[in-house]
CSV table of C-alpha atoms in Angstrom, one decimal:
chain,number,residue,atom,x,y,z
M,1,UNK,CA,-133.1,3.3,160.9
M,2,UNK,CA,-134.0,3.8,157.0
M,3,UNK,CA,-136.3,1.0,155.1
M,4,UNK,CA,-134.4,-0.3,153.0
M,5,UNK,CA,-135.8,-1.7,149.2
M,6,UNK,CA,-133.2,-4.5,147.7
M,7,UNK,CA,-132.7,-3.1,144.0
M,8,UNK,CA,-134.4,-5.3,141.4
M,9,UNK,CA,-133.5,-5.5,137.7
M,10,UNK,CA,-135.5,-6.8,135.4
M,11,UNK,CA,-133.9,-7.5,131.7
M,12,UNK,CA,-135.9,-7.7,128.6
M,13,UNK,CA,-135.2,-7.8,125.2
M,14,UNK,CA,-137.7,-6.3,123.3
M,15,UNK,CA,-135.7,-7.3,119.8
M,16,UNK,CA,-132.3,-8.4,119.0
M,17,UNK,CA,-130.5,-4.7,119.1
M,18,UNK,CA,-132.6,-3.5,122.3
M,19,UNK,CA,-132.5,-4.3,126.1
M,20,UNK,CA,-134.1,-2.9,128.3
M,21,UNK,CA,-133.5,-2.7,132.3
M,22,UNK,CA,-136.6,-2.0,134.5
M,23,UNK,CA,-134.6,-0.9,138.0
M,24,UNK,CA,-137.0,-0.7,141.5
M,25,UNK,CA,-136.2,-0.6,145.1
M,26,UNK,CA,-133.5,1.5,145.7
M,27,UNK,CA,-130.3,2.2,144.1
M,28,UNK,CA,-128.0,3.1,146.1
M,29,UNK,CA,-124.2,2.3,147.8
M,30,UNK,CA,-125.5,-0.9,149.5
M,31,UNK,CA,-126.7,-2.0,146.0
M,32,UNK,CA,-124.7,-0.5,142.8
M,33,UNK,CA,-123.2,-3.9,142.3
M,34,UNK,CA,-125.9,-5.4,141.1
M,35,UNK,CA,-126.3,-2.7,138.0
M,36,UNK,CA,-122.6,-3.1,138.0
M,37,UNK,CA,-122.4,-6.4,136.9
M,38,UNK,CA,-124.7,-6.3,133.9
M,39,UNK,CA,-123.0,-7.3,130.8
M,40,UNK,CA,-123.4,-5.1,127.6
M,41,UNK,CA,-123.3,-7.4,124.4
M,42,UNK,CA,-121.9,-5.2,121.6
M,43,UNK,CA,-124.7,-6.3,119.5
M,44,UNK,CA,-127.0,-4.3,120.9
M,45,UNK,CA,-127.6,-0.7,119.1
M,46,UNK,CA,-130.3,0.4,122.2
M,47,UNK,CA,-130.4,0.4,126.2
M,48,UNK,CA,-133.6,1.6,127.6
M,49,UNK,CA,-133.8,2.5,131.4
M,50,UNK,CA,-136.8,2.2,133.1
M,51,UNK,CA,-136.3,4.1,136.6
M,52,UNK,CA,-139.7,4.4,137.5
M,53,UNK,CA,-139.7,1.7,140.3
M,54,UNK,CA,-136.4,3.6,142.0
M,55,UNK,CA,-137.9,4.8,145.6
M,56,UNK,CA,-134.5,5.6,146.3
M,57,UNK,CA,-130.9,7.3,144.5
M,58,UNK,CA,-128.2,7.9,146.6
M,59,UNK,CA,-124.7,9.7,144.4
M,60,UNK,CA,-123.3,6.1,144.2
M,61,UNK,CA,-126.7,5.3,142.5
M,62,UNK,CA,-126.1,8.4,139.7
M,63,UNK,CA,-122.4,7.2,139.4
M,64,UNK,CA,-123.8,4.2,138.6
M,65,UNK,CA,-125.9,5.4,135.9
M,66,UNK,CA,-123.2,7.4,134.6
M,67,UNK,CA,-120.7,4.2,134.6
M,68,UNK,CA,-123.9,2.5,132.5
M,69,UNK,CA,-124.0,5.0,130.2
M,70,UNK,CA,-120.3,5.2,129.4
M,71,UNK,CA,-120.3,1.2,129.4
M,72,UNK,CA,-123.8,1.3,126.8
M,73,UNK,CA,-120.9,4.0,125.0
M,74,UNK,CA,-118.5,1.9,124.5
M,75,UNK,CA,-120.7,-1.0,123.2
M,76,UNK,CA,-121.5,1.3,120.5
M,77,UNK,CA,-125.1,1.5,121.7
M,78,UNK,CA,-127.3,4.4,123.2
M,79,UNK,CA,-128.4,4.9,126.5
M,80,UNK,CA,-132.6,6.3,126.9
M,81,UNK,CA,-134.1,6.8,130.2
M,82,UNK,CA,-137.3,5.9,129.0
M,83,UNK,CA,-139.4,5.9,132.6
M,84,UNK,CA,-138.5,8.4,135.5
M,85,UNK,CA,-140.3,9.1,138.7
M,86,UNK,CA,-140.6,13.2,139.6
M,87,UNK,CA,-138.5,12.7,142.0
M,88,UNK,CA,-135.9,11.3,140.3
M,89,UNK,CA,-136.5,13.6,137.8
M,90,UNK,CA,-135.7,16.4,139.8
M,91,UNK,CA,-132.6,14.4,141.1
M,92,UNK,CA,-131.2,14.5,137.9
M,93,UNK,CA,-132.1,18.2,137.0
M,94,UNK,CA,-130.1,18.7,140.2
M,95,UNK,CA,-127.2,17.3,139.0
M,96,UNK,CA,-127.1,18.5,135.7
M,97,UNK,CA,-127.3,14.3,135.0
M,98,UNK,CA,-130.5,15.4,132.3
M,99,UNK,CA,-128.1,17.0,129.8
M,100,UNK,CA,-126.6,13.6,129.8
M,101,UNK,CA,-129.7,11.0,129.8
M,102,UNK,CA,-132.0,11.9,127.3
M,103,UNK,CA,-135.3,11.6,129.8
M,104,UNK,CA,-138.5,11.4,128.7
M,105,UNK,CA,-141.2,14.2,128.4
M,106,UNK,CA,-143.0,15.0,131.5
């Protein structure tokens, strides 16, 4: 049997037109609900995603992401992975899901 890591999100807002979620464990079918049910004010202009605590992605995880994006979209705000693990880095190179996050150098 797999470990599993309960997905933690952290929310900060670093100023009035920014949040920014800091996701760990794993993100995966067992927990997409949780990133699901994050409300997007419209107010905000910026979402920064940390994913550099993610041990774990499965492709209900990316869909996730991709539902976050579209959901930061519509709230007139932008989407920035701002903190990526190798691995998951290399996840989303897989995908093709870096042409759509704008990752970070590295």
């Amino acid at each position: 049997m797999l470990d599993k890591n309960p997905l933690r999100v952290e929310v900060a807002t670093p100023d009035p037109m920014t949040v920014r979620l800091a996701l760990s464990g794993d993100l995966d079918y067992g927990t997409v609900s949780e990133l699901a049910a994050l409300p997007l004010d419209r107010g905000i202009r910026q979402l920064d995603v940390d994913l550099s605590g993610l041990s774990f992605i499965d492709s209900s995880g990316l869909a996730a992401l991709i539902r976050l994006y579209h959901q930061a979209e519509r709230a007139e705000a932008v989407l920035r992975v701002v903190a990526v693990t190798p691995y998951l880095r290399n996840v989303l190179r897989m995908t093709a899901l870096d042409r759509l996050f704008s990752l970070p150098p590295g």
